[in-house]
Short mmCIF file of C-alpha atoms and ligand atoms in Angstrom, two decimals:
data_model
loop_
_atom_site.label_atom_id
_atom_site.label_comp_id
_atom_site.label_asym_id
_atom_site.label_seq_id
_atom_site.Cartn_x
_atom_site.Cartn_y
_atom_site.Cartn_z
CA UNK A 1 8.89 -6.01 22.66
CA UNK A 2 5.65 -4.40 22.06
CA UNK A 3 3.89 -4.57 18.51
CA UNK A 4 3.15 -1.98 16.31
CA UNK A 5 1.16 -2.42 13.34
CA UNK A 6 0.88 0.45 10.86
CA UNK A 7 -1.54 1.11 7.90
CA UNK A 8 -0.40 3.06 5.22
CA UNK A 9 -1.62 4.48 2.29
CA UNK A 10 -0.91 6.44 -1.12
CA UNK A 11 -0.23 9.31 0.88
CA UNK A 12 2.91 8.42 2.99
CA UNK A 13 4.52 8.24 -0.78
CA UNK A 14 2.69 11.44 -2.18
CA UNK A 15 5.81 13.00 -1.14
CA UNK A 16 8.36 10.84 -2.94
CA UNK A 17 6.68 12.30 -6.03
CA UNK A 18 3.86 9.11 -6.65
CA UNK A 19 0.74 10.25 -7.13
CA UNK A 20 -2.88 9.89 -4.62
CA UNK A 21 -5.42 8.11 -5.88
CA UNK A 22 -8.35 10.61 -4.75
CA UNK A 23 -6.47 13.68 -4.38
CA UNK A 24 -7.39 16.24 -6.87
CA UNK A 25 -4.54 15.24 -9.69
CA UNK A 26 -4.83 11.75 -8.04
CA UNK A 27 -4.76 8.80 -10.74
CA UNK A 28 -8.20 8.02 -10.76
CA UNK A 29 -8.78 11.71 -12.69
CA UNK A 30 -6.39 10.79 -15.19
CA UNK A 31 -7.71 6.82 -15.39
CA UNK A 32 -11.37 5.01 -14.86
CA UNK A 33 -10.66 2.37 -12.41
CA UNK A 34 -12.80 -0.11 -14.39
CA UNK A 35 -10.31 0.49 -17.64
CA UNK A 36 -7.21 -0.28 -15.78
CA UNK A 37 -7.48 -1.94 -12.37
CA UNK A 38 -10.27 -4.77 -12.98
CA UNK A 39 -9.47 -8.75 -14.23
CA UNK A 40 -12.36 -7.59 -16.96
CA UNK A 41 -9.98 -4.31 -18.10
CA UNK A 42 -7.52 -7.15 -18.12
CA UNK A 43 -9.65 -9.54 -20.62
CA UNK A 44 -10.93 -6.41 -22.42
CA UNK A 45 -7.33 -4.57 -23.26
CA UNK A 46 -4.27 -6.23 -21.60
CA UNK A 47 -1.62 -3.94 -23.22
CA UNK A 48 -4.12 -0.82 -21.97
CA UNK A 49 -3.80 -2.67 -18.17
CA UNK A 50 0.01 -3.28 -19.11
CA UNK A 51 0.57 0.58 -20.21
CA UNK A 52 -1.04 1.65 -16.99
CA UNK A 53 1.18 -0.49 -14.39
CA UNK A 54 4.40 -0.04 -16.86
CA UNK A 55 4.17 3.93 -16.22
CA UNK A 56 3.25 3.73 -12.74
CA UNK A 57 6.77 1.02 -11.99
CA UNK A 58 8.62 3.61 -13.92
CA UNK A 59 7.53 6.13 -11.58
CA UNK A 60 8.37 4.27 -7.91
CA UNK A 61 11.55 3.25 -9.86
CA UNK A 62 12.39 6.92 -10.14
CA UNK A 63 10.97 7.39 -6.92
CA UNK A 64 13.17 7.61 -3.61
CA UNK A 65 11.88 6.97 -0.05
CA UNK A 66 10.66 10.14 2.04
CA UNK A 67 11.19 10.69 5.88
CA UNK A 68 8.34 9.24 6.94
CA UNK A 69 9.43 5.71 5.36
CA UNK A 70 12.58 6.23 6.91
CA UNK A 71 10.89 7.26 10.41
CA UNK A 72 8.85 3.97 10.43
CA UNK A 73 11.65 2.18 9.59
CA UNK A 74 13.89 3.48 12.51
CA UNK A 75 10.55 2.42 14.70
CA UNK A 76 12.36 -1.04 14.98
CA UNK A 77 14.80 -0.14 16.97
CA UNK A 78 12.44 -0.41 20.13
CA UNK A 79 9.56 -2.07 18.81
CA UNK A 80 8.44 -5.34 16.74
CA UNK A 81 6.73 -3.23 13.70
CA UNK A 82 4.34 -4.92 11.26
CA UNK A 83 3.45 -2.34 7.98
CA UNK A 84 0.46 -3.26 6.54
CA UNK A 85 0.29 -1.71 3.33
CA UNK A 86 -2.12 -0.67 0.49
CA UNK A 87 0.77 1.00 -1.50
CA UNK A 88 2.02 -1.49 -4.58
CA UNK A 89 5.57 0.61 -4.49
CA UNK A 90 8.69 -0.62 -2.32
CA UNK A 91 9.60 2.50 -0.95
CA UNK A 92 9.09 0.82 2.45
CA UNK A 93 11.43 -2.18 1.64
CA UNK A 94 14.02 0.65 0.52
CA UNK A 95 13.58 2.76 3.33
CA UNK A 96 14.89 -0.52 5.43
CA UNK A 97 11.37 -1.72 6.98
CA UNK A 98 11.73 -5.51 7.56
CA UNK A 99 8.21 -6.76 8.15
CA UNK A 100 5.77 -5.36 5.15
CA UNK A 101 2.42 -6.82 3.88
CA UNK A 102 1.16 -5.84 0.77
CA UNK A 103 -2.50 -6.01 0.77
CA UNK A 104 -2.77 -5.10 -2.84
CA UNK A 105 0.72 -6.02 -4.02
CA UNK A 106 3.69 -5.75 -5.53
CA UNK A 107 4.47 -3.33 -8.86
CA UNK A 108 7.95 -4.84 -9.01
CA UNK A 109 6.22 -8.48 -9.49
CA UNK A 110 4.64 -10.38 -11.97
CA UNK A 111 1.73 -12.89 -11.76
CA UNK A 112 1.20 -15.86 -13.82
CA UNK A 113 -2.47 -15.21 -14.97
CA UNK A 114 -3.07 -18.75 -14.85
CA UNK A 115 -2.10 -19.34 -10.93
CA UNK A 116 -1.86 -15.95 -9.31
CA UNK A 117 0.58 -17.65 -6.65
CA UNK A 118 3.64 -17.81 -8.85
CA UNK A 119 4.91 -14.27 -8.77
CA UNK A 120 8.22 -13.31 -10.66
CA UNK A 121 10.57 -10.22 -10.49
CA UNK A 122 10.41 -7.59 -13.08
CA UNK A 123 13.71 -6.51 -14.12
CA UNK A 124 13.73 -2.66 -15.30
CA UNK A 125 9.87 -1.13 -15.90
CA UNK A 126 8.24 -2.85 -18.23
CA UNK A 127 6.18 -5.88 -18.77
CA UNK A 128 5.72 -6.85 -22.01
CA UNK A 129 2.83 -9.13 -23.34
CA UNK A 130 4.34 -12.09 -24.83
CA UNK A 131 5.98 -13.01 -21.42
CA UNK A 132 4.88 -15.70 -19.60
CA UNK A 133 4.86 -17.95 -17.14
CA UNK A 134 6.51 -21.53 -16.49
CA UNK A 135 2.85 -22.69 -17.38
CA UNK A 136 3.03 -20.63 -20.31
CA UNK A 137 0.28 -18.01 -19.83
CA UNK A 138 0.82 -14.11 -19.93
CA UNK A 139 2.46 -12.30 -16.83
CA UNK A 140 0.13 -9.58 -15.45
CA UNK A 141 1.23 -7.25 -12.76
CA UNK A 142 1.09 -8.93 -9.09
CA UNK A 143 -1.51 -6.37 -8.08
CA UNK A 144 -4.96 -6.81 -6.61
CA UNK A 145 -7.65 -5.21 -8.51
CA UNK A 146 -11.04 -3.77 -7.98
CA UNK A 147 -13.49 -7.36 -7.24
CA UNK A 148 -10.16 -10.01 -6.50
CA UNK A 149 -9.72 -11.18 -3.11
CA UNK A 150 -7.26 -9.69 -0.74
CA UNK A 151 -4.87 -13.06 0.01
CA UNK A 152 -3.46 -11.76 3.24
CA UNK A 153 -6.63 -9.89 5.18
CA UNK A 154 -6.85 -12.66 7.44
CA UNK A 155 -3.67 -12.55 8.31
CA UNK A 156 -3.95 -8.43 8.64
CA UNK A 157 -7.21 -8.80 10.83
CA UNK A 158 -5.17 -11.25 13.19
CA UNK A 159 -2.10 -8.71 13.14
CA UNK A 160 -4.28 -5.76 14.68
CA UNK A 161 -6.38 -7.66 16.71
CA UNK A 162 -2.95 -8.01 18.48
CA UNK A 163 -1.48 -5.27 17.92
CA UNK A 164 -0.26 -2.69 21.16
CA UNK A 165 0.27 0.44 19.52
CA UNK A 166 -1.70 1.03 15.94
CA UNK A 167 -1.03 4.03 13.32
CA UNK A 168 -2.72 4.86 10.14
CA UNK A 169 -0.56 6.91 7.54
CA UNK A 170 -1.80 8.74 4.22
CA UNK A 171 -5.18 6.40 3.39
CA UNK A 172 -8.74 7.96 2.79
CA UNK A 173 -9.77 4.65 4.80
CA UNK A 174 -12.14 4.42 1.73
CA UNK A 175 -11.49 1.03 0.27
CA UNK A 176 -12.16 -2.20 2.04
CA UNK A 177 -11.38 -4.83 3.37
CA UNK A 178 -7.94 -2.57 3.69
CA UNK A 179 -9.72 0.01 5.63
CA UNK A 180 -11.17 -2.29 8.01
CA UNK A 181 -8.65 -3.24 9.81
CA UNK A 182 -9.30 -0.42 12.09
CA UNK A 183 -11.75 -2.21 13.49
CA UNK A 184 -10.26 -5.31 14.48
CA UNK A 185 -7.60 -2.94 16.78
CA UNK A 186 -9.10 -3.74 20.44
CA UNK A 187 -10.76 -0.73 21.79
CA UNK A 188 -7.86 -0.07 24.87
CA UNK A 189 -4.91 0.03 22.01
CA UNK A 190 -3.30 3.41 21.12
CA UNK A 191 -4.21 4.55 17.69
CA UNK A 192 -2.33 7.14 15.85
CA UNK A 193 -3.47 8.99 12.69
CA UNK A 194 -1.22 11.23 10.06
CA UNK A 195 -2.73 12.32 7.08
CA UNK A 196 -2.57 15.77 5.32
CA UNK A 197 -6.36 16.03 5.92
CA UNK A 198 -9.01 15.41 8.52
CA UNK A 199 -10.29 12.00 7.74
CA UNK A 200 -14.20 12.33 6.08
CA UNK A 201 -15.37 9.03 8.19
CA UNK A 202 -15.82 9.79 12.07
CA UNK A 203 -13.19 8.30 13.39
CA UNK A 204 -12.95 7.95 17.23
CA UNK A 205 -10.23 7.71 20.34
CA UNK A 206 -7.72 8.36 17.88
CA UNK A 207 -4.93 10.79 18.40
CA UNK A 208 -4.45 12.47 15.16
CA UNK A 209 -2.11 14.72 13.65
CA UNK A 210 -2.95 16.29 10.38
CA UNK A 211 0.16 16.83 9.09
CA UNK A 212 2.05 15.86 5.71
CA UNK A 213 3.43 12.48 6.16
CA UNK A 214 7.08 13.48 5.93
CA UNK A 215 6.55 15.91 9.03
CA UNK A 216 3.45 14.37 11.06
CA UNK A 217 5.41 10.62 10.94
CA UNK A 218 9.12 11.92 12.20
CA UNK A 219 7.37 13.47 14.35
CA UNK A 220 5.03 10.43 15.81
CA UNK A 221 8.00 8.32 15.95
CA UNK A 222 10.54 10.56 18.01
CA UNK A 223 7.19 10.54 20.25
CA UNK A 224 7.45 6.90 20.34
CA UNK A 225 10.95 6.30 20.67
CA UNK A 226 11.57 8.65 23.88
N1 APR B 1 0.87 13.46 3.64
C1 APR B 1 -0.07 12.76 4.34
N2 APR B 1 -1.24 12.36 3.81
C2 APR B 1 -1.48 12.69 2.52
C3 APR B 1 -0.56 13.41 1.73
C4 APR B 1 0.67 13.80 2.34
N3 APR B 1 1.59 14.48 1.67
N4 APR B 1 -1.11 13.58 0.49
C5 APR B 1 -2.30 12.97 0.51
N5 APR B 1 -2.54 12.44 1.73
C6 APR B 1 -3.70 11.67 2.18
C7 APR B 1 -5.04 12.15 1.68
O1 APR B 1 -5.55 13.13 2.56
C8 APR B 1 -5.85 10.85 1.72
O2 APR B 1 -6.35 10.61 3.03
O3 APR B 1 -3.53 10.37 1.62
C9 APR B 1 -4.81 9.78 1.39
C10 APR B 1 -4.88 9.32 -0.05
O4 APR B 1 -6.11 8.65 -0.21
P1 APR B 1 -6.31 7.76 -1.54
O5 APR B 1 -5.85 8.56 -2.70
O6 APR B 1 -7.72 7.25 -1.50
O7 APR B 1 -5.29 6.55 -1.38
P2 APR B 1 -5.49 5.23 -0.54
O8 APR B 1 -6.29 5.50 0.71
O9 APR B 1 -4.15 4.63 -0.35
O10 APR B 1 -6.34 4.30 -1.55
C11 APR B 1 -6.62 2.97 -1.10
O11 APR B 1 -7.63 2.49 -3.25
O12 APR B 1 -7.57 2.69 -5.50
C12 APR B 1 -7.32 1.84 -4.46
O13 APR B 1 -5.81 0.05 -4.49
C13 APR B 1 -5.88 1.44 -4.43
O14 APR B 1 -4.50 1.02 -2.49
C14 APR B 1 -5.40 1.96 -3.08
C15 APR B 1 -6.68 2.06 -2.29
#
């Protein structure tokens, strides 16, 4: 089966209601970065960092999976897909994907703030401070923030260096190492874009369609499937 590796970003969910991050609205109006997505906004005011991730979880639980989800999902059905992505909802998993990496994790998981490798479910929206871990030390959202390694680049560098078909979905391609992975696609291999907008970085041999997510991927993928 041939490989397709796909790179999403916040705006293959803008649809299912979650906000951008750089959009005009986007969360990075309504928060500074360095007060809610940094291991120092953690030190400095946990239950401000807490707050921040409780609200967001609230919002992907509301949230439902749009077509394009359910496009890349249906993908599988002639090819061995790989989504890479930078989104910390599940609307992928829920949409019926089978083979996700989340660069910058997981809003439905917990991290012991001790050992950042024992991760725990979160049951409803909100954690509270005052849990903890089996060690005993607070849970903190299993997200990677601003100035923490990336665990599984390596492993997402490897994954489009092999790749035979690559797409990018709904990402500014601003923040790295997530954006990349573009480069590690060999030169001959396919690449796809859909995004709302024309991407600001030159981009080239890349066949794009500027399109909102929920029309541009459907679309990509019945292209795909014929
Ligand atoms: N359909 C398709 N694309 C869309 C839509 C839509 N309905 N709405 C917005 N977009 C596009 C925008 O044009 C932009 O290219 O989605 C992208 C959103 O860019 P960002 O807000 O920068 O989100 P993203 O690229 O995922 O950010 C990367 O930055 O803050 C960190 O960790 C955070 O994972 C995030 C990373």
């Amino acid at each position: 089966m041939k490989k397709i590796v796909v790179l999403t970003g916040a705006g293959i969910s803008a649809e299912s209601g979650l906000k951008t991050f750089r959009d005009s609205g986007g969360l990075w109006e309504g928060y500074n970065v360095i007060d809610v997505a940094t291991p120092e906004a953690w030190r400095r005011d946990p239950i401000l960092v807490q707050t921040f991730y409780n609200e967001r979880r609230k919002n992907v639980l509301d949230a439902i999976p749009n077509l394009a989800h359910f496009a890349l999902a249906r993908l599988e059905e002639k090819y061995e897909v790989t989504i890479i992505t930078q989104n910390i909802d599940d609307l992928h998993e829920r949409a019926g994907s089978s083979n996700i990496i989340h660069l910058h994790g997981l809003i439905t998981k917990s991290q012991s703030d001790k050992n950042p490798v024992l991760t725990y479910d979160i049951l409803g929206w909100e954690l509270k401070m005052g849990e903890v871990c089996e060690l005993g030390s607070q849970l903190r959202p299993h997200v990677v923030w601003f100035g923490e390694p990336v665990p599984m680049i390596e492993y997402a560098q490897k994954l489009c260096s092999q790749a035979d078909i690559f797409i990018v979905i709904g990402t500014s391609l601003k923040v790295y190492p997530a954006a990349g992975l573009i480069d590690f696609v060999p030169p001959n291999v396919p690449k796809y874009l859909v995004d709302l907008n024309c991407p600001e970085i030159p981009l080239k041999d890349l066949d794009m369609i500027i399109k909102s997510s929920s029309i541009g991927v459907p679309e990509l993928v019945e292209r795909l499937l014929i």
